[in-house]
Amino acid sequence: MCHELILAGETAARVLAASRRGELELDRTDLHVIAPETCAHSAEDVREADLSPILASGALDNDPLHIFVTAPRLRAGLRGITHHLMPPELPEGSLLRVAPGILCPSWEFLFIRGCAEARTLSDAIMLGTEVCGTYAHQSVGHRDQPIETGLPRVSSTGELAAYLARATGMRGARKAREALRWVLDNTNSPREGILATLQGMPPRLGGLGYPRPTVNERIDVPRSKRHLTRSDHYLPDIFWDAFLLDLEYDSDEWHLKPRQVRRDKGRINDIQALGIRVMPVTTEMIDHFDQFELLERQVGEHMARTLGEPMRRHLGLLRQQRYVALRRQRLFEMLPPYQIH
């Protein structure tokens, strides 16, 4: 009988991260029903599986092999193997093919499982931000690890929502739906994602309750202003078209390099020539709560010039101590190695 080895847990997270870096090729599969008798679970099943692609990617370094089984009776205490339980029937789009006889959870399935195990709403949101963004940790969802940026996007908020619509009653689905309400597409780093997400989250959840921005979405230079810029289009980091406001996150890892500093200055000048206000944001301005609060008061004041008295009343609400405390806690939970000062 042909058995399917279904990767789970840390093994799956590492395999997915390796595929995103181009070290492994995963294919979509229509398979979404795994009968218990076809589910690989024993040491013999594992020995028969060709794990060479996974070993080559480093996804099994210093860890037990984590695999899914579809019946409780298949969970056995085996040295070097950790079993996880999943239902025998999954929503379509739940599995990816790693190699013949080896499957891996899709990004959408991983998101739901990750949300089920998330300690906080912040953890679930940041997992969704990574899945829908253009960066990745060495192991998906492990926010204490280094990241690689500029990667292809592997899913989107729309694709996650469509999967969740097929996943009614699935473990983690409720928490995933709540988290997905606040996830934005296209973020290129965790801090950029935090900065963008908190703009639109309501004050009761530790956000600012501002209009939601777009992130790294293209704006075209009008023909009438083409002579003022170096390019015919730009991708503002965090942008509000209604307010002609752009927050440009300058990370320490990339934007402090001399060549990049020169490019950033030219890019900012170009965007400002289009009548857009650009506010540079440093890592320190996100990691230090007092600086973060000052930045957000400046953003709110800029918006109030358009929105008028209702926005000014909202800014007064945000100064209440209970909302300040909620923002501090939310930022503390969302920052990568919890570096708030």
C-alpha atoms as a printed R data frame, in Angstrom:
    type eleno elety resid chain resno       x      y       z
1   ATOM     1    CA   MET     A     1   0.000  0.000   0.000
2   ATOM     2    CA   CYS     A     2   1.241  3.491  -0.866
3   ATOM     3    CA   HIS     A     3   1.700  5.666   2.210
4   ATOM     4    CA   GLU     A     4   1.759  9.459   2.361
5   ATOM     5    CA   LEU     A     5   4.189 11.058   4.800
6   ATOM     6    CA   ILE     A     6   2.659 14.402   5.836
7   ATOM     7    CA   LEU     A     7   5.076 16.860   7.395
8   ATOM     8    CA   ALA     A     8   3.909 18.851  10.416
9   ATOM     9    CA   GLY     A     9   5.029 21.319  13.057
10  ATOM    10    CA   GLU     A    10   8.577 22.626  12.960
11  ATOM    11    CA   THR     A    11   9.516 20.360  10.049
12  ATOM    12    CA   ALA     A    12   6.722 21.799   7.891
13  ATOM    13    CA   ALA     A    13   7.580 25.364   8.917
14  ATOM    14    CA   ARG     A    14  11.199 24.864   7.859
15  ATOM    15    CA   VAL     A    15  10.259 23.180   4.590
16  ATOM    16    CA   LEU     A    16   7.899 26.016   3.666
17  ATOM    17    CA   ALA     A    17  10.548 28.615   4.522
18  ATOM    18    CA   ALA     A    18  13.109 26.726   2.413
19  ATOM    19    CA   SER     A    19  10.698 26.646  -0.526
20  ATOM    20    CA   ARG     A    20  10.203 30.382  -0.256
21  ATOM    21    CA   ARG     A    21  13.959 30.907  -0.455
22  ATOM    22    CA   GLY     A    22  14.035 28.775  -3.613
23  ATOM    23    CA   GLU     A    23  15.766 25.805  -1.957
24  ATOM    24    CA   LEU     A    24  12.811 23.416  -2.407
25  ATOM    25    CA   GLU     A    25  10.118 23.202  -5.048
26  ATOM    26    CA   LEU     A    26   6.612 22.455  -3.796
27  ATOM    27    CA   ASP     A    27   3.622 21.734  -6.029
28  ATOM    28    CA   ARG     A    28  -0.069 22.219  -5.411
29  ATOM    29    CA   THR     A    29  -2.097 19.038  -5.187
30  ATOM    30    CA   ASP     A    30  -5.826 18.313  -5.245
31  ATOM    31    CA   LEU     A    31  -5.351 15.646  -2.579
32  ATOM    32    CA   HIS     A    32  -7.190 16.595   0.606
33  ATOM    33    CA   VAL     A    33  -8.494 13.282   1.987
34  ATOM    34    CA   ILE     A    34  -5.972 11.039   3.769
35  ATOM    35    CA   ALA     A    35  -7.434  7.787   5.086
36  ATOM    36    CA   PRO     A    36  -5.721  6.513   8.255
37  ATOM    37    CA   GLU     A    37  -4.510  3.354   6.515
38  ATOM    38    CA   THR     A    38  -2.651  5.434   3.898
39  ATOM    39    CA   CYS     A    39  -1.032  7.795   6.400
40  ATOM    40    CA   ALA     A    40   2.651  7.108   7.063
41  ATOM    41    CA   HIS     A    41   3.296  6.945  10.791
42  ATOM    42    CA   SER     A    42   5.824  4.254  11.714
43  ATOM    43    CA   ALA     A    43   9.613  4.271  11.742
44  ATOM    44    CA   GLU     A    44   9.495  1.841   8.816
45  ATOM    45    CA   ASP     A    45   7.280  4.245   6.841
46  ATOM    46    CA   VAL     A    46   9.748  7.051   7.469
47  ATOM    47    CA   ARG     A    47  12.713  4.903   6.403
48  ATOM    48    CA   GLU     A    48  10.953  4.102   3.128
49  ATOM    49    CA   ALA     A    49  10.315  7.771   2.331
50  ATOM    50    CA   ASP     A    50  12.859  9.649   0.227
51  ATOM    51    CA   LEU     A    51  13.729 12.540   2.522
52  ATOM    52    CA   SER     A    52  16.788 13.625   0.530
53  ATOM    53    CA   PRO     A    53  15.235 16.895  -0.779
54  ATOM    54    CA   ILE     A    54  14.312 17.906   2.772
55  ATOM    55    CA   LEU     A    55  17.699 16.922   4.161
56  ATOM    56    CA   ALA     A    56  19.422 18.931   1.436
57  ATOM    57    CA   SER     A    57  17.436 22.032   2.427
58  ATOM    58    CA   GLY     A    58  18.504 21.725   6.070
59  ATOM    59    CA   ALA     A    59  14.910 21.481   7.286
60  ATOM    60    CA   LEU     A    60  15.691 18.448   9.473
61  ATOM    61    CA   ASP     A    61  18.808 19.814  11.152
62  ATOM    62    CA   ASN     A    62  18.886 19.171  14.915
63  ATOM    63    CA   ASP     A    63  15.173 18.418  15.202
64  ATOM    64    CA   PRO     A    64  12.904 15.397  15.405
65  ATOM    65    CA   LEU     A    65  10.801 14.716  12.341
66  ATOM    66    CA   HIS     A    66   7.302 16.141  12.854
67  ATOM    67    CA   ILE     A    67   4.543 14.347  10.927
68  ATOM    68    CA   PHE     A    68   0.746 14.365  10.815
69  ATOM    69    CA   VAL     A    69  -1.422 11.303  11.379
70  ATOM    70    CA   THR     A    70  -5.171 11.150  10.804
71  ATOM    71    CA   ALA     A    71  -6.209  8.818  13.646
72  ATOM    72    CA   PRO     A    72  -5.294  8.919  17.363
73  ATOM    73    CA   ARG     A    73  -4.307  5.235  17.322
74  ATOM    74    CA   LEU     A    74  -1.444  6.073  14.942
75  ATOM    75    CA   ARG     A    75   0.243  8.363  17.472
76  ATOM    76    CA   ALA     A    76   3.054  6.310  18.932
77  ATOM    77    CA   GLY     A    77   6.059  7.285  21.004
78  ATOM    78    CA   LEU     A    78   8.901  6.858  18.527
79  ATOM    79    CA   ARG     A    79  12.405  8.161  18.997
80  ATOM    80    CA   GLY     A    80  13.149 11.007  16.596
81  ATOM    81    CA   ILE     A    81   9.520 11.280  15.402
82  ATOM    82    CA   THR     A    82   6.829 13.569  16.810
83  ATOM    83    CA   HIS     A    83   3.240 12.883  15.750
84  ATOM    84    CA   HIS     A    84   0.557 15.560  15.302
85  ATOM    85    CA   LEU     A    85  -3.124 14.832  14.766
86  ATOM    86    CA   MET     A    86  -5.143 16.251  11.877
87  ATOM    87    CA   PRO     A    87  -8.585 15.342  10.468
88  ATOM    88    CA   PRO     A    88  -8.611 12.788   7.626
89  ATOM    89    CA   GLU     A    89 -10.513 15.229   5.403
90  ATOM    90    CA   LEU     A    90  -9.239 18.755   4.882
91  ATOM    91    CA   PRO     A    91 -10.474 21.727   2.838
92  ATOM    92    CA   GLU     A    92  -9.239 21.797  -0.745
93  ATOM    93    CA   GLY     A    93  -5.912 23.575  -1.032
94  ATOM    94    CA   SER     A    94  -4.551 22.200   2.249
95  ATOM    95    CA   LEU     A    95  -1.567 20.199   0.993
96  ATOM    96    CA   LEU     A    96   1.534 20.672  -1.137
97  ATOM    97    CA   ARG     A    97   3.602 17.939  -2.768
98  ATOM    98    CA   VAL     A    98   7.252 17.898  -1.633
99  ATOM    99    CA   ALA     A    99   8.257 14.662  -3.369
100 ATOM   100    CA   PRO     A   100   6.597 11.342  -4.253
101 ATOM   101    CA   GLY     A   101   4.988 10.059  -1.057
102 ATOM   102    CA   ILE     A   102   5.712 13.267   0.905
103 ATOM   103    CA   LEU     A   103   3.234 16.077   1.549
104 ATOM   104    CA   CYS     A   104   3.442 19.366   3.396
105 ATOM   105    CA   PRO     A   105   0.724 21.713   4.689
106 ATOM   106    CA   SER     A   106  -0.083 24.602   2.373
107 ATOM   107    CA   TRP     A   107   0.517 28.147   3.559
108 ATOM   108    CA   GLU     A   108  -3.201 28.507   4.211
109 ATOM   109    CA   PHE     A   109  -3.369 25.317   6.298
110 ATOM   110    CA   LEU     A   110  -0.237 26.397   8.171
111 ATOM   111    CA   PHE     A   111  -1.888 29.741   8.977
112 ATOM   112    CA   ILE     A   112  -4.904 28.071  10.593
113 ATOM   113    CA   ARG     A   113  -2.758 25.604  12.558
114 ATOM   114    CA   GLY     A   114  -0.475 28.422  13.653
115 ATOM   115    CA   CYS     A   115  -3.428 30.497  14.812
116 ATOM   116    CA   ALA     A   116  -4.761 27.529  16.789
117 ATOM   117    CA   GLU     A   117  -1.469 27.373  18.680
118 ATOM   118    CA   ALA     A   118  -0.860 31.146  18.929
119 ATOM   119    CA   ARG     A   119  -0.576 32.495  22.467
120 ATOM   120    CA   THR     A   120  -1.961 35.916  21.544
121 ATOM   121    CA   LEU     A   121  -3.860 37.692  18.786
122 ATOM   122    CA   SER     A   122  -0.595 39.505  18.033
123 ATOM   123    CA   ASP     A   123   1.185 36.219  17.297
124 ATOM   124    CA   ALA     A   124  -1.612 35.184  14.918
125 ATOM   125    CA   ILE     A   125  -1.581 38.547  13.126
126 ATOM   126    CA   MET     A   126   2.182 38.463  12.661
127 ATOM   127    CA   LEU     A   127   1.989 34.929  11.242
128 ATOM   128    CA   GLY     A   128  -0.560 36.156   8.702
129 ATOM   129    CA   THR     A   129   1.607 39.178   7.937
130 ATOM   130    CA   GLU     A   130   4.560 36.905   7.154
131 ATOM   131    CA   VAL     A   131   2.459 34.564   4.992
132 ATOM   132    CA   CYS     A   132   0.992 37.495   3.023
133 ATOM   133    CA   GLY     A   133   4.209 39.500   2.952
134 ATOM   134    CA   THR     A   134   7.496 39.397   1.076
135 ATOM   135    CA   TYR     A   135   9.785 38.330   3.929
136 ATOM   136    CA   ALA     A   136  10.372 35.091   5.806
137 ATOM   137    CA   HIS     A   137  11.995 33.886   8.987
138 ATOM   138    CA   GLN     A   138  14.310 30.867   8.860
139 ATOM   139    CA   SER     A   139  11.328 28.890  10.140
140 ATOM   140    CA   VAL     A   140   7.867 30.272   9.383
141 ATOM   141    CA   GLY     A   141   6.324 32.067  12.331
142 ATOM   142    CA   HIS     A   142   9.453 31.999  14.528
143 ATOM   143    CA   ARG     A   143   9.740 35.717  15.189
144 ATOM   144    CA   ASP     A   144  12.963 35.458  17.188
145 ATOM   145    CA   GLN     A   145  14.869 34.324  14.081
146 ATOM   146    CA   PRO     A   146  16.593 36.382  11.362
147 ATOM   147    CA   ILE     A   147  14.582 37.275   8.276
148 ATOM   148    CA   GLU     A   148  15.181 37.399   4.555
149 ATOM   149    CA   THR     A   149  13.356 40.114   2.615
150 ATOM   150    CA   GLY     A   150  12.391 40.707  -0.997
151 ATOM   151    CA   LEU     A   151  10.933 37.211  -1.424
152 ATOM   152    CA   PRO     A   152   7.978 36.204  -3.615
153 ATOM   153    CA   ARG     A   153   4.604 36.408  -1.929
154 ATOM   154    CA   VAL     A   154   3.126 32.955  -1.333
155 ATOM   155    CA   SER     A   155  -0.431 33.829  -0.331
156 ATOM   156    CA   SER     A   156  -2.690 36.824   0.194
157 ATOM   157    CA   THR     A   157  -5.441 37.967   2.508
158 ATOM   158    CA   GLY     A   158  -7.937 37.076  -0.222
159 ATOM   159    CA   GLU     A   159  -6.576 33.538  -0.564
160 ATOM   160    CA   LEU     A   160  -6.553 33.055   3.209
161 ATOM   161    CA   ALA     A   161 -10.152 34.287   3.423
162 ATOM   162    CA   ALA     A   162 -11.238 31.902   0.654
163 ATOM   163    CA   TYR     A   163  -9.548 28.981   2.433
164 ATOM   164    CA   LEU     A   164 -11.155 29.928   5.746
165 ATOM   165    CA   ALA     A   165 -14.555 29.916   4.053
166 ATOM   166    CA   ARG     A   166 -13.949 26.226   3.254
167 ATOM   167    CA   ALA     A   167 -12.589 25.474   6.728
168 ATOM   168    CA   THR     A   168 -15.720 25.923   8.840
169 ATOM   169    CA   GLY     A   169 -15.333 24.131  12.159
170 ATOM   170    CA   MET     A   170 -11.626 23.440  11.666
171 ATOM   171    CA   ARG     A   171  -9.418 23.857  14.736
172 ATOM   172    CA   GLY     A   172  -7.962 27.365  14.726
173 ATOM   173    CA   ALA     A   173 -10.409 28.763  12.151
174 ATOM   174    CA   ARG     A   174 -12.117 31.181  14.541
175 ATOM   175    CA   LYS     A   175  -8.833 32.673  15.753
176 ATOM   176    CA   ALA     A   176  -7.577 32.810  12.177
177 ATOM   177    CA   ARG     A   177 -10.626 34.801  11.050
178 ATOM   178    CA   GLU     A   178 -10.139 37.313  13.856
179 ATOM   179    CA   ALA     A   179  -6.440 37.725  13.045
180 ATOM   180    CA   LEU     A   180  -7.044 38.002   9.305
181 ATOM   181    CA   ARG     A   181  -9.232 41.086   9.833
182 ATOM   182    CA   TRP     A   182  -6.053 43.024  10.627
183 ATOM   183    CA   VAL     A   183  -3.506 41.449   8.267
184 ATOM   184    CA   LEU     A   184  -2.268 43.559   5.344
185 ATOM   185    CA   ASP     A   185  -0.693 42.275   2.135
186 ATOM   186    CA   ASN     A   186   2.795 43.043   0.808
187 ATOM   187    CA   THR     A   187   4.746 43.991   3.940
188 ATOM   188    CA   ASN     A   188   8.488 43.543   3.491
189 ATOM   189    CA   SER     A   189   9.551 43.177   7.144
190 ATOM   190    CA   PRO     A   190   7.991 42.502  10.545
191 ATOM   191    CA   ARG     A   191   8.342 46.108  11.733
192 ATOM   192    CA   GLU     A   192   6.868 47.483   8.527
193 ATOM   193    CA   GLY     A   193   3.959 45.100   9.098
194 ATOM   194    CA   ILE     A   194   3.557 46.216  12.713
195 ATOM   195    CA   LEU     A   195   3.592 49.891  11.752
196 ATOM   196    CA   ALA     A   196   1.017 49.375   8.995
197 ATOM   197    CA   THR     A   197  -1.252 47.056  10.988
198 ATOM   198    CA   LEU     A   198  -1.541 49.287  14.043
199 ATOM   199    CA   GLN     A   199  -2.813 52.186  11.936
200 ATOM   200    CA   GLY     A   200  -6.116 50.460  11.201
201 ATOM   201    CA   MET     A   201  -6.667 48.366  14.349
202 ATOM   202    CA   PRO     A   202  -9.248 49.904  16.695
203 ATOM   203    CA   PRO     A   203  -8.139 51.494  19.988
204 ATOM   204    CA   ARG     A   204  -9.899 48.750  21.994
205 ATOM   205    CA   LEU     A   205  -7.422 46.269  20.461
206 ATOM   206    CA   GLY     A   206  -4.369 48.448  20.950
207 ATOM   207    CA   GLY     A   207  -4.436 50.134  17.556
208 ATOM   208    CA   LEU     A   208  -4.902 53.727  16.460
209 ATOM   209    CA   GLY     A   209  -8.198 53.485  14.605
210 ATOM   210    CA   TYR     A   210  -6.892 55.479  11.650
211 ATOM   211    CA   PRO     A   211  -8.003 54.727   8.075
212 ATOM   212    CA   ARG     A   212  -6.190 51.635   6.790
213 ATOM   213    CA   PRO     A   213  -3.231 52.278   4.507
214 ATOM   214    CA   THR     A   214  -1.962 50.311   1.539
215 ATOM   215    CA   VAL     A   215   1.476 48.707   1.739
216 ATOM   216    CA   ASN     A   216   4.020 48.650  -1.087
217 ATOM   217    CA   GLU     A   217   1.353 49.151  -3.736
218 ATOM   218    CA   ARG     A   218   2.232 50.824  -7.016
219 ATOM   219    CA   ILE     A   219   1.380 54.450  -7.726
220 ATOM   220    CA   ASP     A   220   1.941 55.771 -11.240
221 ATOM   221    CA   VAL     A   221   3.483 59.171 -11.917
222 ATOM   222    CA   PRO     A   222   1.076 61.369 -13.911
223 ATOM   223    CA   ARG     A   223   2.387 62.313 -17.331
224 ATOM   224    CA   SER     A   224   2.235 65.973 -16.310
225 ATOM   225    CA   LYS     A   225   4.776 65.338 -13.519
226 ATOM   226    CA   ARG     A   226   6.989 62.798 -15.241
227 ATOM   227    CA   HIS     A   227   9.717 65.429 -15.707
228 ATOM   228    CA   LEU     A   228  10.026 65.733 -11.905
229 ATOM   229    CA   THR     A   229  10.896 62.102 -11.114
230 ATOM   230    CA   ARG     A   230  13.453 59.420 -11.901
231 ATOM   231    CA   SER     A   231  10.826 56.725 -12.516
232 ATOM   232    CA   ASP     A   232   7.315 56.431 -13.911
233 ATOM   233    CA   HIS     A   233   6.044 54.651 -10.790
234 ATOM   234    CA   TYR     A   234   6.807 54.142  -7.100
235 ATOM   235    CA   LEU     A   235   5.913 51.708  -4.320
236 ATOM   236    CA   PRO     A   236   5.363 53.775  -1.160
237 ATOM   237    CA   ASP     A   237   5.894 51.705   1.977
238 ATOM   238    CA   ILE     A   238   2.756 52.686   3.939
239 ATOM   239    CA   PHE     A   239   0.506 55.006   1.972
240 ATOM   240    CA   TRP     A   240  -2.794 56.854   2.304
241 ATOM   241    CA   ASP     A   241  -3.944 58.211  -1.032
242 ATOM   242    CA   ALA     A   242  -6.730 60.242   0.609
243 ATOM   243    CA   PHE     A   243  -4.186 62.137   2.712
244 ATOM   244    CA   LEU     A   244  -1.222 62.088   0.304
245 ATOM   245    CA   LEU     A   245   0.864 60.647   3.142
246 ATOM   246    CA   ASP     A   246   3.643 58.062   2.939
247 ATOM   247    CA   LEU     A   247   5.461 56.459   5.895
248 ATOM   248    CA   GLU     A   248   8.833 55.182   4.688
249 ATOM   249    CA   TYR     A   249  10.329 52.578   7.021
250 ATOM   250    CA   ASP     A   250  14.133 52.732   6.987
251 ATOM   251    CA   SER     A   251  15.350 49.497   8.576
252 ATOM   252    CA   ASP     A   252  18.788 49.356  10.179
253 ATOM   253    CA   GLU     A   253  19.618 46.165   8.264
254 ATOM   254    CA   TRP     A   254  19.272 47.696   4.799
255 ATOM   255    CA   HIS     A   255  18.614 51.411   4.692
256 ATOM   256    CA   LEU     A   256  21.725 52.479   6.638
257 ATOM   257    CA   LYS     A   257  24.082 51.277   3.908
258 ATOM   258    CA   PRO     A   258  25.618 54.354   2.190
259 ATOM   259    CA   ARG     A   259  24.502 53.417  -1.306
260 ATOM   260    CA   GLN     A   260  20.961 52.713  -0.147
261 ATOM   261    CA   VAL     A   261  20.855 55.985   1.828
262 ATOM   262    CA   ARG     A   262  21.606 57.881  -1.385
263 ATOM   263    CA   ARG     A   263  18.921 55.959  -3.276
264 ATOM   264    CA   ASP     A   264  16.387 56.539  -0.498
265 ATOM   265    CA   LYS     A   265  16.978 60.290  -0.483
266 ATOM   266    CA   GLY     A   266  16.445 60.499  -4.229
267 ATOM   267    CA   ARG     A   267  13.326 58.347  -4.005
268 ATOM   268    CA   ILE     A   268  11.878 60.468  -1.195
269 ATOM   269    CA   ASN     A   269  12.515 63.656  -3.177
270 ATOM   270    CA   ASP     A   270  10.708 62.136  -6.153
271 ATOM   271    CA   ILE     A   271   7.665 61.088  -4.118
272 ATOM   272    CA   GLN     A   272   7.491 64.506  -2.465
273 ATOM   273    CA   ALA     A   273   7.597 66.132  -5.909
274 ATOM   274    CA   LEU     A   274   4.236 64.415  -6.521
275 ATOM   275    CA   GLY     A   275   2.715 66.405  -3.664
276 ATOM   276    CA   ILE     A   276   2.955 63.535  -1.177
277 ATOM   277    CA   ARG     A   277   4.236 64.123   2.340
278 ATOM   278    CA   VAL     A   278   6.904 61.562   3.226
279 ATOM   279    CA   MET     A   279   7.612 60.749   6.881
280 ATOM   280    CA   PRO     A   280  10.744 58.581   7.338
281 ATOM   281    CA   VAL     A   281  10.431 56.019  10.154
282 ATOM   282    CA   THR     A   282  13.447 54.383  11.796
283 ATOM   283    CA   THR     A   283  13.658 51.138  13.751
284 ATOM   284    CA   GLU     A   284  14.183 53.177  16.923
285 ATOM   285    CA   MET     A   285  10.903 55.041  16.342
286 ATOM   286    CA   ILE     A   286   9.028 51.732  16.427
287 ATOM   287    CA   ASP     A   287  10.983 50.026  19.211
288 ATOM   288    CA   HIS     A   288  10.747 52.983  21.638
289 ATOM   289    CA   PHE     A   289   7.144 53.531  22.687
290 ATOM   290    CA   ASP     A   290   7.470 57.264  23.383
291 ATOM   291    CA   GLN     A   291   8.896 57.822  19.905
292 ATOM   292    CA   PHE     A   292   6.191 55.630  18.383
293 ATOM   293    CA   GLU     A   293   3.502 57.699  20.118
294 ATOM   294    CA   LEU     A   294   5.014 60.961  18.871
295 ATOM   295    CA   LEU     A   295   5.113 59.625  15.314
296 ATOM   296    CA   GLU     A   296   1.470 58.584  15.481
297 ATOM   297    CA   ARG     A   297   0.374 61.955  16.870
298 ATOM   298    CA   GLN     A   298   2.077 63.542  13.866
299 ATOM   299    CA   VAL     A   299   0.298 61.134  11.496
300 ATOM   300    CA   GLY     A   300  -3.040 61.875  13.169
301 ATOM   301    CA   GLU     A   301  -2.482 65.630  12.995
302 ATOM   302    CA   HIS     A   302  -1.781 65.375   9.270
303 ATOM   303    CA   MET     A   303  -5.016 63.424   8.760
304 ATOM   304    CA   ALA     A   304  -6.986 65.925  10.851
305 ATOM   305    CA   ARG     A   305  -6.266 68.620   8.276
306 ATOM   306    CA   THR     A   306  -8.514 66.658   5.920
307 ATOM   307    CA   LEU     A   307 -10.953 64.993   8.337
308 ATOM   308    CA   GLY     A   308 -11.407 67.983  10.636
309 ATOM   309    CA   GLU     A   309 -13.150 67.941  14.012
310 ATOM   310    CA   PRO     A   310 -14.153 64.226  14.061
311 ATOM   311    CA   MET     A   311 -10.480 63.273  13.735
312 ATOM   312    CA   ARG     A   312  -9.454 65.733  16.440
313 ATOM   313    CA   ARG     A   313 -11.993 64.179  18.810
314 ATOM   314    CA   HIS     A   314 -10.565 60.760  17.947
315 ATOM   315    CA   LEU     A   315  -7.038 61.980  18.717
316 ATOM   316    CA   GLY     A   316  -8.290 63.158  22.105
317 ATOM   317    CA   LEU     A   317  -9.738 59.700  22.742
318 ATOM   318    CA   LEU     A   318  -6.381 58.095  21.948
319 ATOM   319    CA   ARG     A   319  -4.733 60.126  24.727
320 ATOM   320    CA   GLN     A   320  -6.811 58.378  27.396
321 ATOM   321    CA   GLN     A   321  -4.559 56.259  29.591
322 ATOM   322    CA   ARG     A   322  -6.464 53.019  29.031
323 ATOM   323    CA   TYR     A   323  -5.865 53.261  25.270
324 ATOM   324    CA   VAL     A   324  -2.229 54.271  25.744
325 ATOM   325    CA   ALA     A   325  -1.737 51.155  27.888
326 ATOM   326    CA   LEU     A   326  -3.417 48.951  25.268
327 ATOM   327    CA   ARG     A   327  -1.152 50.327  22.519
328 ATOM   328    CA   ARG     A   328   1.936 49.748  24.616
329 ATOM   329    CA   GLN     A   329   0.898 46.140  25.255
330 ATOM   330    CA   ARG     A   330   0.030 45.482  21.602
331 ATOM   331    CA   LEU     A   331   3.330 46.906  20.383
332 ATOM   332    CA   PHE     A   332   5.180 44.888  23.026
333 ATOM   333    CA   GLU     A   333   3.537 41.669  21.811
334 ATOM   334    CA   MET     A   334   4.100 42.337  18.114
335 ATOM   335    CA   LEU     A   335   7.743 43.417  18.087
336 ATOM   336    CA   PRO     A   336  10.108 40.670  16.871
337 ATOM   337    CA   PRO     A   337  12.294 39.879  19.859
338 ATOM   338    CA   TYR     A   338  10.078 41.942  22.176
339 ATOM   339    CA   GLN     A   339  12.421 44.923  22.063
340 ATOM   340    CA   ILE     A   340  10.091 47.719  23.146
341 ATOM   341    CA   HIS     A   341  11.666 50.358  25.412
